[in-house]
């Protein structure tokens, strides 16, 4: 590796910047500590000075992906769309944020932004609605990114074989808006929870 390659800073921020760039290049499945270290021209063990584990690094990346979510006086729908757009800004961004959220790693920029927006809208149970909404957003965005990834590799999705011009994400924006709107205000706070099937 050349000295010019070493111009990247070898600190926590520099490691995260390189890791996000690699996420876009290779995807989450191939984002390894060894690959990040090679890009930085260091041994993999050097990364552990800045992050105690790969999970801690992924939590940092999730925080960076969601850091720019609109807050303040944004509507619930605009906030939800902002979260979705932040997830779409990086290859496998939705999957990465979903996995760190499932493990309760990192901060909760998205959760706080949604809770604030739901509270501002006047809907009851703001925290619970925001949690349900975040789960919906993460699942929806992961589904869309997986469809787009499959399409980019030439996979034919069931039902699409007869129509080569079919947009694999057609109608999903409307579905997204309907889901967010239903959770934000269309669910009765007194309705009993359904049993899992």
GROMACS .gro file of C-alpha atoms in nm, residues 39-136:
model
   98
   39UNK     CA    1  -0.850   0.018   0.321
   40UNK     CA    2  -0.687   0.210   0.606
   41UNK     CA    3  -0.357   0.026   0.554
   42UNK     CA    4  -0.350  -0.102   0.912
   43UNK     CA    5  -0.382  -0.438   1.084
   44UNK     CA    6  -0.739  -0.535   1.186
   45UNK     CA    7  -0.634  -0.525   1.553
   46UNK     CA    8  -0.567  -0.150   1.516
   47UNK     CA    9  -0.938  -0.087   1.467
   48UNK     CA   10  -1.008  -0.214   1.817
   49UNK     CA   11  -0.836   0.093   1.963
   50UNK     CA   12  -1.136   0.288   1.834
   51UNK     CA   13  -1.419   0.032   1.848
   52UNK     CA   14  -1.434  -0.253   2.096
   53UNK     CA   15  -1.621  -0.477   1.852
   54UNK     CA   16  -1.769  -0.485   1.504
   55UNK     CA   17  -2.112  -0.438   1.665
   56UNK     CA   18  -1.996  -0.111   1.820
   57UNK     CA   19  -1.870   0.005   1.481
   58UNK     CA   20  -2.200  -0.089   1.314
   59UNK     CA   21  -2.389   0.103   1.586
   60UNK     CA   22  -2.175   0.407   1.507
   61UNK     CA   23  -2.256   0.369   1.136
   62UNK     CA   24  -2.628   0.340   1.216
   63UNK     CA   25  -2.604   0.662   1.420
   64UNK     CA   26  -2.435   0.837   1.129
   65UNK     CA   27  -2.695   0.713   0.882
   66UNK     CA   28  -2.982   0.842   1.097
   67UNK     CA   29  -2.814   1.159   1.228
   68UNK     CA   30  -2.966   1.389   0.965
   69UNK     CA   31  -3.328   1.295   1.024
   70UNK     CA   32  -3.549   1.608   1.036
   71UNK     CA   33  -3.656   1.712   1.384
   72UNK     CA   34  -3.848   1.997   1.527
   73UNK     CA   35  -4.170   2.094   1.356
   74UNK     CA   36  -4.167   1.826   1.084
   75UNK     CA   37  -4.493   1.632   1.048
   76UNK     CA   38  -4.511   1.265   1.136
   77UNK     CA   39  -4.521   1.168   0.768
   78UNK     CA   40  -4.231   1.399   0.677
   79UNK     CA   41  -4.027   1.260   0.967
   80UNK     CA   42  -4.101   0.902   0.861
   81UNK     CA   43  -4.010   0.983   0.501
   82UNK     CA   44  -3.688   1.147   0.624
   83UNK     CA   45  -3.594   0.831   0.813
   84UNK     CA   46  -3.670   0.617   0.509
   85UNK     CA   47  -3.465   0.846   0.285
   86UNK     CA   48  -3.171   0.834   0.528
   87UNK     CA   49  -3.184   0.454   0.520
   88UNK     CA   50  -3.191   0.456   0.140
   89UNK     CA   51  -2.887   0.686   0.123
   90UNK     CA   52  -2.654   0.389   0.185
   91UNK     CA   53  -2.645   0.044   0.037
   92UNK     CA   54  -2.799  -0.191   0.295
   93UNK     CA   55  -2.861   0.111   0.521
   94UNK     CA   56  -3.200  -0.022   0.629
   95UNK     CA   57  -3.062  -0.366   0.713
   96UNK     CA   58  -2.774  -0.216   0.911
   97UNK     CA   59  -2.998   0.015   1.116
   98UNK     CA   60  -3.252  -0.267   1.164
   99UNK     CA   61  -2.986  -0.504   1.297
  100UNK     CA   62  -2.840  -0.251   1.541
  101UNK     CA   63  -3.188  -0.147   1.653
  102UNK     CA   64  -3.282  -0.510   1.716
  103UNK     CA   65  -2.981  -0.541   1.946
  104UNK     CA   66  -3.052  -0.201   2.106
  105UNK     CA   67  -2.713  -0.069   2.005
  106UNK     CA   68  -2.630   0.293   1.931
  107UNK     CA   69  -2.844   0.594   1.996
  108UNK     CA   70  -3.203   0.634   1.891
  109UNK     CA   71  -3.216   0.941   1.666
  110UNK     CA   72  -3.502   0.794   1.464
  111UNK     CA   73  -3.706   0.692   1.769
  112UNK     CA   74  -3.673   1.036   1.929
  113UNK     CA   75  -3.761   1.216   1.606
  114UNK     CA   76  -4.073   1.003   1.561
  115UNK     CA   77  -4.178   1.039   1.925
  116UNK     CA   78  -4.144   1.418   1.901
  117UNK     CA   79  -4.345   1.429   1.578
  118UNK     CA   80  -4.622   1.207   1.716
  119UNK     CA   81  -4.641   1.414   2.036
  120UNK     CA   82  -4.661   1.733   1.833
  121UNK     CA   83  -4.943   1.586   1.624
  122UNK     CA   84  -5.147   1.534   1.940
  123UNK     CA   85  -5.187   1.157   1.904
  124UNK     CA   86  -5.191   0.957   2.225
  125UNK     CA   87  -4.939   0.691   2.324
  126UNK     CA   88  -4.663   0.879   2.140
  127UNK     CA   89  -4.378   0.653   2.250
  128UNK     CA   90  -4.558   0.330   2.162
  129UNK     CA   91  -4.680   0.465   1.828
  130UNK     CA   92  -4.329   0.588   1.746
  131UNK     CA   93  -4.188   0.243   1.825
  132UNK     CA   94  -4.448   0.072   1.605
  133UNK     CA   95  -4.381   0.323   1.330
  134UNK     CA   96  -4.005   0.273   1.349
  135UNK     CA   97  -4.052  -0.104   1.322
  136UNK     CA   98  -4.273  -0.049   1.016
   0.00000   0.00000   0.00000
